[in-house]
Amino acid sequence: MNILIINGPNLNLLGKRKPEVYGNESFESYFAKMKVDGVVLSYFQSNIEGEIIDAIQREGIDGIVLNAGAYTHTSIGIRDAIEAVDTPVVEVHISNVCNRESFRHTSYLTPVCVGSILGLGLKGYDLAIEYLKS
């Protein structure tokens, strides 16, 4: 099984940006420790909306774990890309966006994803992978 993890804007700054919200560990460090039997994991991060859309449309992917960052609340293009592919997508957010600013309470992506995981830190990625694997 091939699972692609996609992180959106500013998630390249994990471990540095707002550690009180996002923690002290970089995603690259966390990803290096991720091992799931029977799953080939790949990782892509971009601050550019079109590149994220291209990644969603990749062939040969069995599942996607997507943290679209701020694009969650603004990108109809990413929403349309998720809806256009047959690949199941699990939306992940490190923080509980429902406990944050009101503009973060709306996700354009949730209606087209198979599920969402909020506020469980980096562990949310593991949970999303376990769901897709099952």
Tab-separated table of N, CA, C and O in Angstrom:
chain	number	residue	atom	x	y	z
A	1	MET	N	0.838	-1.179	0.000
A	1	MET	CA	0.000	0.000	0.000
A	1	MET	C	0.881	1.240	0.000
A	1	MET	O	1.841	1.320	0.765
A	2	ASN	N	0.542	2.205	-0.840
A	2	ASN	CA	1.284	3.461	-0.930
A	2	ASN	C	0.447	4.592	-0.350
A	2	ASN	O	-0.633	4.892	-0.878
A	3	ILE	N	0.953	5.217	0.699
A	3	ILE	CA	0.267	6.342	1.327
A	3	ILE	C	1.157	7.570	1.213
A	3	ILE	O	2.344	7.527	1.546
A	4	LEU	N	0.556	8.649	0.753
A	4	LEU	CA	1.243	9.924	0.612
A	4	LEU	C	0.777	10.873	1.694
A	4	LEU	O	-0.432	11.084	1.868
A	5	ILE	N	1.718	11.436	2.421
A	5	ILE	CA	1.435	12.488	3.392
A	5	ILE	C	1.742	13.812	2.712
A	5	ILE	O	2.844	14.000	2.191
A	6	ILE	N	0.764	14.712	2.707
A	6	ILE	CA	0.942	16.034	2.120
A	6	ILE	C	0.756	17.084	3.208
A	6	ILE	O	-0.284	17.098	3.882
A	7	ASN	N	1.739	17.930	3.360
A	7	ASN	CA	1.645	19.067	4.274
A	7	ASN	C	1.662	20.354	3.469
A	7	ASN	O	2.454	20.506	2.542
A	8	GLY	N	0.806	21.272	3.861
A	8	GLY	CA	0.679	22.544	3.166
A	8	GLY	C	1.525	23.649	3.754
A	8	GLY	O	2.539	23.400	4.408
A	9	PRO	N	1.086	24.892	3.525
A	9	PRO	CA	1.898	26.066	3.840
A	9	PRO	C	2.298	26.166	5.305
A	9	PRO	O	1.511	25.882	6.196
A	10	ASN	N	3.535	26.560	5.476
A	10	ASN	CA	4.165	26.833	6.765
A	10	ASN	C	4.445	25.593	7.606
A	10	ASN	O	5.072	25.693	8.652
A	11	LEU	N	4.017	24.427	7.146
A	11	LEU	CA	4.295	23.219	7.920
A	11	LEU	C	5.752	22.781	7.792
A	11	LEU	O	6.213	21.937	8.549
A	12	ASN	N	6.479	23.392	6.877
A	12	ASN	CA	7.930	23.199	6.829
A	12	ASN	C	8.599	23.846	8.044
A	12	ASN	O	9.756	23.565	8.328
A	13	LEU	N	7.866	24.652	8.786
A	13	LEU	CA	8.408	25.335	9.967
A	13	LEU	C	8.047	24.636	11.276
A	13	LEU	O	8.289	25.189	12.354
A	14	LEU	N	7.471	23.426	11.192
A	14	LEU	CA	7.157	22.690	12.421
A	14	LEU	C	8.418	22.543	13.275
A	14	LEU	O	9.494	22.273	12.756
A	15	GLY	N	8.245	22.723	14.558
A	15	GLY	CA	9.370	22.666	15.484
A	15	GLY	C	9.960	24.037	15.755
A	15	GLY	O	10.658	24.228	16.746
A	16	LYS	N	9.670	24.996	14.883
A	16	LYS	CA	10.169	26.357	15.038
A	16	LYS	C	9.034	27.352	15.236
A	16	LYS	O	9.135	28.262	16.042
A	17	ARG	N	7.979	27.197	14.463
A	17	ARG	CA	6.850	28.135	14.476
A	17	ARG	C	5.856	27.754	15.564
A	17	ARG	O	5.370	26.632	15.605
A	18	LYS	N	5.556	28.671	16.443
A	18	LYS	CA	4.570	28.498	17.510
A	18	LYS	C	4.655	27.124	18.177
A	18	LYS	O	3.699	26.334	18.110
A	19	PRO	N	5.755	26.807	18.818
A	19	PRO	CA	5.872	25.481	19.448
A	19	PRO	C	4.807	25.219	20.508
A	19	PRO	O	4.467	24.060	20.759
A	20	GLU	N	4.238	26.270	21.088
A	20	GLU	CA	3.169	26.082	22.076
A	20	GLU	C	1.892	25.541	21.414
A	20	GLU	O	1.051	24.939	22.075
A	21	VAL	N	1.759	25.728	20.108
A	21	VAL	CA	0.600	25.226	19.367
A	21	VAL	C	0.951	23.938	18.626
A	21	VAL	O	0.199	22.969	18.649
A	22	TYR	N	2.111	23.924	17.957
A	22	TYR	CA	2.463	22.840	17.042
A	22	TYR	C	3.537	21.892	17.554
A	22	TYR	O	3.864	20.919	16.882
A	23	GLY	N	4.129	22.168	18.706
A	23	GLY	CA	5.155	21.299	19.257
A	23	GLY	C	6.552	21.694	18.827
A	23	GLY	O	6.748	22.648	18.068
A	24	ASN	N	7.536	20.948	19.318
A	24	ASN	CA	8.959	21.259	19.115
A	24	ASN	C	9.639	20.422	18.048
A	24	ASN	O	10.797	20.637	17.737
A	25	GLU	N	8.943	19.440	17.490
A	25	GLU	CA	9.579	18.504	16.560
A	25	GLU	C	9.282	18.883	15.112
A	25	GLU	O	8.142	19.192	14.758
A	26	SER	N	10.293	18.813	14.276
A	26	SER	CA	10.072	19.036	12.845
A	26	SER	C	9.335	17.831	12.271
A	26	SER	O	9.422	16.716	12.791
A	27	PHE	N	8.615	18.044	11.174
A	27	PHE	CA	7.923	16.912	10.567
A	27	PHE	C	8.911	15.922	9.981
A	27	PHE	O	8.700	14.717	10.041
A	28	GLU	N	10.000	16.420	9.432
A	28	GLU	CA	11.007	15.525	8.859
A	28	GLU	C	11.539	14.557	9.921
A	28	GLU	O	11.731	13.368	9.650
A	29	SER	N	11.774	15.061	11.113
A	29	SER	CA	12.238	14.212	12.217
A	29	SER	C	11.178	13.180	12.581
A	29	SER	O	11.478	11.998	12.776
A	30	TYR	N	9.943	13.609	12.668
A	30	TYR	CA	8.847	12.704	12.989
A	30	TYR	C	8.680	11.654	11.891
A	30	TYR	O	8.539	10.463	12.169
A	31	PHE	N	8.707	12.104	10.648
A	31	PHE	CA	8.530	11.195	9.510
A	31	PHE	C	9.620	10.123	9.480
A	31	PHE	O	9.345	8.971	9.151
A	32	ALA	N	10.846	10.490	9.840
A	32	ALA	CA	11.964	9.537	9.825
A	32	ALA	C	11.714	8.363	10.773
A	32	ALA	O	12.248	7.270	10.570
A	33	LYS	N	10.891	8.569	11.775
A	33	LYS	CA	10.599	7.516	12.761
A	33	LYS	C	9.350	6.715	12.418
A	33	LYS	O	9.075	5.700	13.055
A	34	MET	N	8.609	7.151	11.432
A	34	MET	CA	7.358	6.474	11.088
A	34	MET	C	7.635	5.195	10.313
A	34	MET	O	8.293	5.219	9.286
A	35	LYS	N	7.134	4.104	10.814
A	35	LYS	CA	7.249	2.803	10.161
A	35	LYS	C	5.912	2.093	10.315
A	35	LYS	O	5.403	1.947	11.422
A	36	VAL	N	5.343	1.652	9.206
A	36	VAL	CA	4.075	0.938	9.236
A	36	VAL	C	4.225	-0.300	8.363
A	36	VAL	O	4.518	-0.183	7.165
A	37	ASP	N	4.041	-1.474	8.953
A	37	ASP	CA	4.153	-2.710	8.190
A	37	ASP	C	3.183	-2.721	7.014
A	37	ASP	O	2.011	-2.374	7.151
A	38	GLY	N	3.699	-3.099	5.864
A	38	GLY	CA	2.874	-3.221	4.673
A	38	GLY	C	2.537	-1.906	3.992
A	38	GLY	O	1.717	-1.878	3.085
A	39	VAL	N	3.162	-0.816	4.434
A	39	VAL	CA	2.854	0.497	3.870
A	39	VAL	C	4.140	1.191	3.442
A	39	VAL	O	5.106	1.244	4.190
A	40	VAL	N	4.124	1.703	2.222
A	40	VAL	CA	5.208	2.563	1.750
A	40	VAL	C	4.731	3.993	1.947
A	40	VAL	O	3.731	4.412	1.353
A	41	LEU	N	5.428	4.712	2.805
A	41	LEU	CA	5.067	6.097	3.091
A	41	LEU	C	5.935	7.041	2.279
A	41	LEU	O	7.143	6.844	2.169
A	42	SER	N	5.318	8.064	1.733
A	42	SER	CA	6.072	9.135	1.098
A	42	SER	C	5.534	10.454	1.628
A	42	SER	O	4.406	10.531	2.120
A	43	TYR	N	6.371	11.476	1.523
A	43	TYR	CA	6.043	12.761	2.123
A	43	TYR	C	6.306	13.885	1.140
A	43	TYR	O	7.316	13.890	0.439
A	44	PHE	N	5.366	14.823	1.108
A	44	PHE	CA	5.491	15.993	0.247
A	44	PHE	C	5.001	17.210	1.018
A	44	PHE	O	3.948	17.163	1.655
A	45	GLN	N	5.757	18.294	0.955
A	45	GLN	CA	5.352	19.551	1.574
A	45	GLN	C	5.529	20.665	0.566
A	45	GLN	O	6.512	20.695	-0.168
A	46	SER	N	4.542	21.562	0.533
A	46	SER	CA	4.663	22.724	-0.337
A	46	SER	C	3.890	23.897	0.254
A	46	SER	O	2.849	23.707	0.893
A	47	ASN	N	4.403	25.071	-0.003
A	47	ASN	CA	3.703	26.305	0.342
A	47	ASN	C	2.892	26.817	-0.841
A	47	ASN	O	2.307	27.894	-0.769
A	48	ILE	N	2.851	26.033	-1.916
A	48	ILE	CA	2.227	26.460	-3.163
A	48	ILE	C	0.992	25.591	-3.448
A	48	ILE	O	1.078	24.369	-3.594
A	49	GLU	N	-0.147	26.227	-3.552
A	49	GLU	CA	-1.423	25.536	-3.722
A	49	GLU	C	-1.428	24.594	-4.931
A	49	GLU	O	-1.868	23.444	-4.823
A	50	GLY	N	-0.946	25.060	-6.077
A	50	GLY	CA	-0.952	24.234	-7.282
A	50	GLY	C	-0.117	22.973	-7.142
A	50	GLY	O	-0.476	21.926	-7.684
A	51	GLU	N	0.985	23.050	-6.435
A	51	GLU	CA	1.817	21.858	-6.209
A	51	GLU	C	1.093	20.845	-5.333
A	51	GLU	O	1.233	19.633	-5.528
A	52	ILE	N	0.327	21.321	-4.373
A	52	ILE	CA	-0.466	20.422	-3.525
A	52	ILE	C	-1.540	19.735	-4.362
A	52	ILE	O	-1.757	18.528	-4.237
A	53	ILE	N	-2.173	20.485	-5.243
A	53	ILE	CA	-3.176	19.903	-6.147
A	53	ILE	C	-2.533	18.846	-7.036
A	53	ILE	O	-3.083	17.741	-7.203
A	54	ASP	N	-1.356	19.128	-7.583
A	54	ASP	CA	-0.644	18.133	-8.403
A	54	ASP	C	-0.348	16.875	-7.597
A	54	ASP	O	-0.477	15.756	-8.112
A	55	ALA	N	0.042	17.024	-6.339
A	55	ALA	CA	0.351	15.857	-5.500
A	55	ALA	C	-0.901	15.028	-5.248
A	55	ALA	O	-0.852	13.791	-5.275
A	56	ILE	N	-2.031	15.663	-5.013
A	56	ILE	CA	-3.291	14.945	-4.802
A	56	ILE	C	-3.649	14.127	-6.037
A	56	ILE	O	-4.186	13.023	-5.933
A	57	GLN	N	-3.307	14.634	-7.209
A	57	GLN	CA	-3.669	13.975	-8.465
A	57	GLN	C	-2.655	12.918	-8.921
A	57	GLN	O	-2.847	12.302	-9.972
A	58	ARG	N	-1.614	12.667	-8.132
A	58	ARG	CA	-0.618	11.652	-8.510
A	58	ARG	C	-1.263	10.291	-8.688
A	58	ARG	O	-2.165	9.895	-7.949
A	59	GLU	N	-0.727	9.543	-9.631
A	59	GLU	CA	-1.173	8.163	-9.865
A	59	GLU	C	-0.436	7.218	-8.909
A	59	GLU	O	0.662	7.511	-8.451
A	60	GLY	N	-1.033	6.079	-8.638
A	60	GLY	CA	-0.367	5.035	-7.866
A	60	GLY	C	-0.385	5.244	-6.360
A	60	GLY	O	0.348	4.573	-5.633
A	61	ILE	N	-1.208	6.134	-5.877
A	61	ILE	CA	-1.318	6.379	-4.447
A	61	ILE	C	-2.616	5.733	-3.961
A	61	ILE	O	-3.679	5.925	-4.545
A	62	ASP	N	-2.521	4.963	-2.863
A	62	ASP	CA	-3.690	4.270	-2.325
A	62	ASP	C	-4.433	5.078	-1.275
A	62	ASP	O	-5.596	4.788	-0.961
A	63	GLY	N	-3.775	6.057	-0.690
A	63	GLY	CA	-4.409	6.891	0.317
A	63	GLY	C	-3.567	8.131	0.564
A	63	GLY	O	-2.346	8.116	0.368
A	64	ILE	N	-4.217	9.198	0.993
A	64	ILE	CA	-3.537	10.459	1.264
A	64	ILE	C	-3.897	10.935	2.660
A	64	ILE	O	-5.075	10.929	3.047
A	65	VAL	N	-2.875	11.356	3.392
A	65	VAL	CA	-3.049	12.066	4.651
A	65	VAL	C	-2.704	13.514	4.346
A	65	VAL	O	-1.591	13.805	3.924
A	66	LEU	N	-3.664	14.412	4.529
A	66	LEU	CA	-3.496	15.797	4.103
A	66	LEU	C	-3.669	16.768	5.261
A	66	LEU	O	-4.723	16.813	5.891
A	67	ASN	N	-2.616	17.526	5.515
A	67	ASN	CA	-2.709	18.691	6.390
A	67	ASN	C	-2.491	19.886	5.474
A	67	ASN	O	-1.360	20.242	5.163
A	68	ALA	N	-3.569	20.476	5.026
A	68	ALA	CA	-3.482	21.568	4.068
A	68	ALA	C	-3.196	22.913	4.724
A	68	ALA	O	-3.142	23.932	4.041
A	69	GLY	N	-2.987	22.913	6.045
A	69	GLY	CA	-2.695	24.155	6.739
A	69	GLY	C	-3.772	25.183	6.451
A	69	GLY	O	-4.964	24.877	6.396
A	70	ALA	N	-3.368	26.426	6.243
A	70	ALA	CA	-4.313	27.521	6.014
A	70	ALA	C	-5.159	27.318	4.758
A	70	ALA	O	-6.271	27.857	4.673
A	71	TYR	N	-4.685	26.532	3.796
A	71	TYR	CA	-5.492	26.277	2.599
A	71	TYR	C	-6.790	25.535	2.932
A	71	TYR	O	-7.735	25.548	2.144
A	72	THR	N	-6.827	24.880	4.079
A	72	THR	CA	-8.050	24.214	4.531
A	72	THR	C	-9.231	25.170	4.502
A	72	THR	O	-10.343	24.785	4.158
A	73	HIS	N	-8.966	26.413	4.873
A	73	HIS	CA	-10.020	27.396	5.077
A	73	HIS	C	-10.218	28.317	3.872
A	73	HIS	O	-11.069	29.207	3.920
A	74	THR	N	-9.437	28.097	2.796
A	74	THR	CA	-9.495	29.031	1.669
A	74	THR	C	-9.535	28.384	0.294
A	74	THR	O	-9.912	29.049	-0.667
A	75	SER	N	-9.135	27.113	0.165
A	75	SER	CA	-8.872	26.570	-1.165
A	75	SER	C	-9.994	25.698	-1.719
A	75	SER	O	-10.126	24.521	-1.367
A	76	ILE	N	-10.735	26.272	-2.623
A	76	ILE	CA	-11.723	25.496	-3.361
A	76	ILE	C	-11.002	24.607	-4.375
A	76	ILE	O	-11.456	23.506	-4.683
A	77	GLY	N	-9.838	25.057	-4.867
A	77	GLY	CA	-9.052	24.253	-5.810
A	77	GLY	C	-8.609	22.927	-5.200
A	77	GLY	O	-8.688	21.876	-5.848
A	78	ILE	N	-8.126	22.951	-3.959
A	78	ILE	CA	-7.729	21.704	-3.292
A	78	ILE	C	-8.961	20.847	-3.032
A	78	ILE	O	-8.930	19.628	-3.224
A	79	ARG	N	-10.049	21.458	-2.632
A	79	ARG	CA	-11.294	20.714	-2.424
A	79	ARG	C	-11.701	20.005	-3.705
A	79	ARG	O	-12.022	18.817	-3.691
A	80	ASP	N	-11.685	20.727	-4.822
A	80	ASP	CA	-12.076	20.132	-6.097
A	80	ASP	C	-11.140	18.996	-6.507
A	80	ASP	O	-11.583	18.004	-7.084
A	81	ALA	N	-9.846	19.128	-6.204
A	81	ALA	CA	-8.882	18.065	-6.527
A	81	ALA	C	-9.194	16.800	-5.734
A	81	ALA	O	-9.156	15.692	-6.278
A	82	ILE	N	-9.496	16.957	-4.452
A	82	ILE	CA	-9.846	15.791	-3.617
A	82	ILE	C	-11.096	15.118	-4.169
A	82	ILE	O	-11.162	13.893	-4.293
A	83	GLU	N	-12.077	15.920	-4.514
A	83	GLU	CA	-13.338	15.380	-5.027
A	83	GLU	C	-13.167	14.692	-6.381
A	83	GLU	O	-13.887	13.740	-6.699
A	84	ALA	N	-12.169	15.113	-7.152
A	84	ALA	CA	-11.969	14.592	-8.507
A	84	ALA	C	-11.234	13.256	-8.546
A	84	ALA	O	-11.273	12.572	-9.571
A	85	VAL	N	-10.558	12.874	-7.474
A	85	VAL	CA	-9.793	11.629	-7.478
A	85	VAL	C	-10.531	10.557	-6.681
A	85	VAL	O	-11.353	10.860	-5.824
A	86	ASP	N	-10.198	9.297	-6.971
A	86	ASP	CA	-10.788	8.181	-6.235
A	86	ASP	C	-10.009	7.849	-4.964
A	86	ASP	O	-10.462	7.019	-4.172
A	87	THR	N	-8.871	8.463	-4.781
A	87	THR	CA	-8.006	8.183	-3.638
A	87	THR	C	-8.634	8.723	-2.355
A	87	THR	O	-8.994	9.904	-2.295
A	88	PRO	N	-8.777	7.875	-1.324
A	88	PRO	CA	-9.325	8.382	-0.066
A	88	PRO	C	-8.341	9.341	0.608
A	88	PRO	O	-7.135	9.095	0.636
A	89	VAL	N	-8.871	10.435	1.143
A	89	VAL	CA	-8.067	11.461	1.794
A	89	VAL	C	-8.567	11.648	3.223
A	89	VAL	O	-9.766	11.827	3.452
A	90	VAL	N	-7.632	11.591	4.174
A	90	VAL	CA	-7.932	11.907	5.566
A	90	VAL	C	-7.312	13.259	5.875
A	90	VAL	O	-6.120	13.466	5.665
A	91	GLU	N	-8.129	14.170	6.351
A	91	GLU	CA	-7.697	15.517	6.723
A	91	GLU	C	-7.142	15.470	8.151
A	91	GLU	O	-7.779	14.915	9.046
A	92	VAL	N	-5.969	16.054	8.337
A	92	VAL	CA	-5.325	16.077	9.656
A	92	VAL	C	-4.945	17.504	10.005
A	92	VAL	O	-4.471	18.260	9.141
A	93	HIS	N	-5.154	17.856	11.265
A	93	HIS	CA	-4.670	19.130	11.804
A	93	HIS	C	-4.006	18.854	13.138
A	93	HIS	O	-4.582	18.164	13.992
A	94	ILE	N	-2.820	19.368	13.313
A	94	ILE	CA	-2.052	19.151	14.537
A	94	ILE	C	-2.766	19.783	15.731
A	94	ILE	O	-2.883	19.177	16.793
A	95	SER	N	-3.235	21.011	15.537
A	95	SER	CA	-3.969	21.697	16.609
A	95	SER	C	-5.464	21.452	16.426
A	95	SER	O	-5.917	21.028	15.358
A	96	ASN	N	-6.228	21.730	17.471
A	96	ASN	CA	-7.673	21.646	17.360
A	96	ASN	C	-8.161	22.977	16.805
A	96	ASN	O	-8.305	23.957	17.539
A	97	VAL	N	-8.373	23.023	15.509
A	97	VAL	CA	-8.742	24.269	14.848
A	97	VAL	C	-10.073	24.823	15.357
A	97	VAL	O	-10.322	26.028	15.232
A	98	CYS	N	-10.891	23.992	15.964
A	98	CYS	CA	-12.168	24.458	16.520
A	98	CYS	C	-11.975	25.266	17.801
A	98	CYS	O	-12.882	25.983	18.219
A	99	ASN	N	-10.807	25.158	18.412
A	99	ASN	CA	-10.487	25.921	19.618
A	99	ASN	C	-9.670	27.158	19.313
A	99	ASN	O	-9.153	27.793	20.221
A	100	ARG	N	-9.534	27.489	18.057
A	100	ARG	CA	-8.692	28.613	17.645
A	100	ARG	C	-9.552	29.725	17.042
A	100	ARG	O	-10.762	29.757	17.244
A	101	GLU	N	-8.955	30.589	16.272
A	101	GLU	CA	-9.664	31.721	15.700
A	101	GLU	C	-10.864	31.240	14.872
A	101	GLU	O	-10.816	30.193	14.257
A	102	SER	N	-11.905	32.066	14.850
A	102	SER	CA	-13.153	31.657	14.194
A	102	SER	C	-12.970	31.357	12.699
A	102	SER	O	-13.658	30.494	12.156
A	103	PHE	N	-12.027	32.044	12.030
A	103	PHE	CA	-11.836	31.766	10.595
A	103	PHE	C	-11.294	30.368	10.357
A	103	PHE	O	-11.388	29.856	9.249
A	104	ARG	N	-10.742	29.736	11.381
A	104	ARG	CA	-10.233	28.367	11.233
A	104	ARG	C	-11.326	27.310	11.454
A	104	ARG	O	-11.080	26.126	11.308
A	105	HIS	N	-12.519	27.722	11.805
A	105	HIS	CA	-13.585	26.773	12.104
A	105	HIS	C	-14.225	26.193	10.848
A	105	HIS	O	-14.921	25.191	10.925
A	106	THR	N	-14.010	26.813	9.710
A	106	THR	CA	-14.591	26.335	8.460
A	106	THR	C	-13.532	25.637	7.618
A	106	THR	O	-12.478	26.192	7.358
A	107	SER	N	-13.835	24.418	7.217
A	107	SER	CA	-12.955	23.663	6.326
A	107	SER	C	-13.698	23.400	5.026
A	107	SER	O	-14.780	22.813	5.023
A	108	TYR	N	-13.095	23.835	3.918
A	108	TYR	CA	-13.648	23.495	2.613
A	108	TYR	C	-13.374	22.037	2.264
A	108	TYR	O	-13.984	21.490	1.341
A	109	LEU	N	-12.452	21.406	2.995
A	109	LEU	CA	-12.006	20.057	2.643
A	109	LEU	C	-12.801	18.951	3.330
A	109	LEU	O	-12.978	17.871	2.768
A	110	THR	N	-13.259	19.196	4.539
A	110	THR	CA	-13.929	18.162	5.325
A	110	THR	C	-15.039	17.442	4.556
A	110	THR	O	-15.098	16.201	4.598
A	111	PRO	N	-15.901	18.141	3.819
A	111	PRO	CA	-16.988	17.430	3.133
A	111	PRO	C	-16.544	16.434	2.063
A	111	PRO	O	-17.316	15.543	1.699
A	112	VAL	N	-15.320	16.557	1.561
A	112	VAL	CA	-14.866	15.654	0.506
A	112	VAL	C	-13.789	14.678	0.990
A	112	VAL	O	-13.278	13.877	0.200
A	113	CYS	N	-13.462	14.720	2.263
A	113	CYS	CA	-12.506	13.772	2.850
A	113	CYS	C	-13.267	12.635	3.521
A	113	CYS	O	-14.416	12.801	3.924
A	114	VAL	N	-12.604	11.486	3.659
A	114	VAL	CA	-13.257	10.351	4.321
A	114	VAL	C	-13.328	10.540	5.819
A	114	VAL	O	-14.115	9.880	6.500
A	115	GLY	N	-12.506	11.427	6.368
A	115	GLY	CA	-12.517	11.705	7.800
A	115	GLY	C	-11.556	12.820	8.127
A	115	GLY	O	-10.757	13.239	7.280
A	116	SER	N	-11.654	13.292	9.370
A	116	SER	CA	-10.794	14.371	9.850
A	116	SER	C	-10.301	14.053	11.246
A	116	SER	O	-11.052	13.508	12.069
A	117	ILE	N	-9.052	14.410	11.518
A	117	ILE	CA	-8.448	14.225	12.838
A	117	ILE	C	-7.904	15.577	13.255
A	117	ILE	O	-7.078	16.161	12.546
A	118	LEU	N	-8.369	16.061	14.400
A	118	LEU	CA	-7.999	17.391	14.872
A	118	LEU	C	-7.403	17.334	16.267
A	118	LEU	O	-7.903	16.621	17.128
A	119	GLY	N	-6.363	18.123	16.497
A	119	GLY	CA	-5.908	18.409	17.840
A	119	GLY	C	-5.129	17.342	18.565
A	119	GLY	O	-4.904	17.464	19.766
A	120	LEU	N	-4.690	16.315	17.876
A	120	LEU	CA	-3.964	15.234	18.540
A	120	LEU	C	-2.469	15.297	18.272
A	120	LEU	O	-1.760	14.309	18.455
A	121	GLY	N	-2.003	16.451	17.831
A	121	GLY	CA	-0.584	16.626	17.551
A	121	GLY	C	-0.155	15.774	16.368
A	121	GLY	O	-0.970	15.384	15.522
A	122	LEU	N	1.119	15.461	16.322
A	122	LEU	CA	1.654	14.651	15.219
A	122	LEU	C	1.083	13.236	15.216
A	122	LEU	O	1.054	12.571	14.184
A	123	LYS	N	0.584	12.771	16.359
A	123	LYS	CA	-0.033	11.447	16.454
A	123	LYS	C	-1.215	11.314	15.487
A	123	LYS	O	-1.553	10.214	15.048
A	124	GLY	N	-1.819	12.431	15.115
A	124	GLY	CA	-2.930	12.398	14.172
A	124	GLY	C	-2.547	11.786	12.835
A	124	GLY	O	-3.358	11.124	12.185
A	125	TYR	N	-1.287	11.998	12.415
A	125	TYR	CA	-0.823	11.396	11.161
A	125	TYR	C	-0.819	9.874	11.268
A	125	TYR	O	-1.239	9.176	10.347
A	126	ASP	N	-0.343	9.354	12.399
A	126	ASP	CA	-0.333	7.900	12.615
A	126	ASP	C	-1.739	7.319	12.582
A	126	ASP	O	-1.981	6.255	11.993
A	127	LEU	N	-2.657	8.008	13.238
A	127	LEU	CA	-4.033	7.535	13.278
A	127	LEU	C	-4.656	7.534	11.884
A	127	LEU	O	-5.391	6.603	11.533
A	128	ALA	N	-4.363	8.564	11.099
A	128	ALA	CA	-4.868	8.617	9.728
A	128	ALA	C	-4.319	7.471	8.884
A	128	ALA	O	-5.060	6.841	8.118
A	129	ILE	N	-3.051	7.177	9.050
A	129	ILE	CA	-2.430	6.065	8.312
A	129	ILE	C	-3.052	4.751	8.708
A	129	ILE	O	-3.367	3.907	7.856
A	130	GLU	N	-3.255	4.553	10.003
A	130	GLU	CA	-3.884	3.305	10.465
A	130	GLU	C	-5.288	3.154	9.880
A	130	GLU	O	-5.679	2.067	9.477
A	131	TYR	N	-6.037	4.242	9.805
A	131	TYR	CA	-7.357	4.184	9.201
A	131	TYR	C	-7.259	3.788	7.732
A	131	TYR	O	-7.980	2.894	7.268
A	132	LEU	N	-6.391	4.463	6.989
A	132	LEU	CA	-6.261	4.160	5.555
A	132	LEU	C	-5.790	2.731	5.334
A	132	LEU	O	-6.221	2.068	4.392
A	133	LYS	N	-4.929	2.248	6.188
A	133	LYS	CA	-4.420	0.876	6.067
A	133	LYS	C	-5.551	-0.138	6.259
A	133	LYS	O	-5.580	-1.168	5.604
A	134	SER	N	-6.470	0.178	7.132
A	134	SER	CA	-7.567	-0.758	7.412
A	134	SER	C	-8.625	-0.698	6.326
A	134	SER	O	-9.433	-1.552	6.180
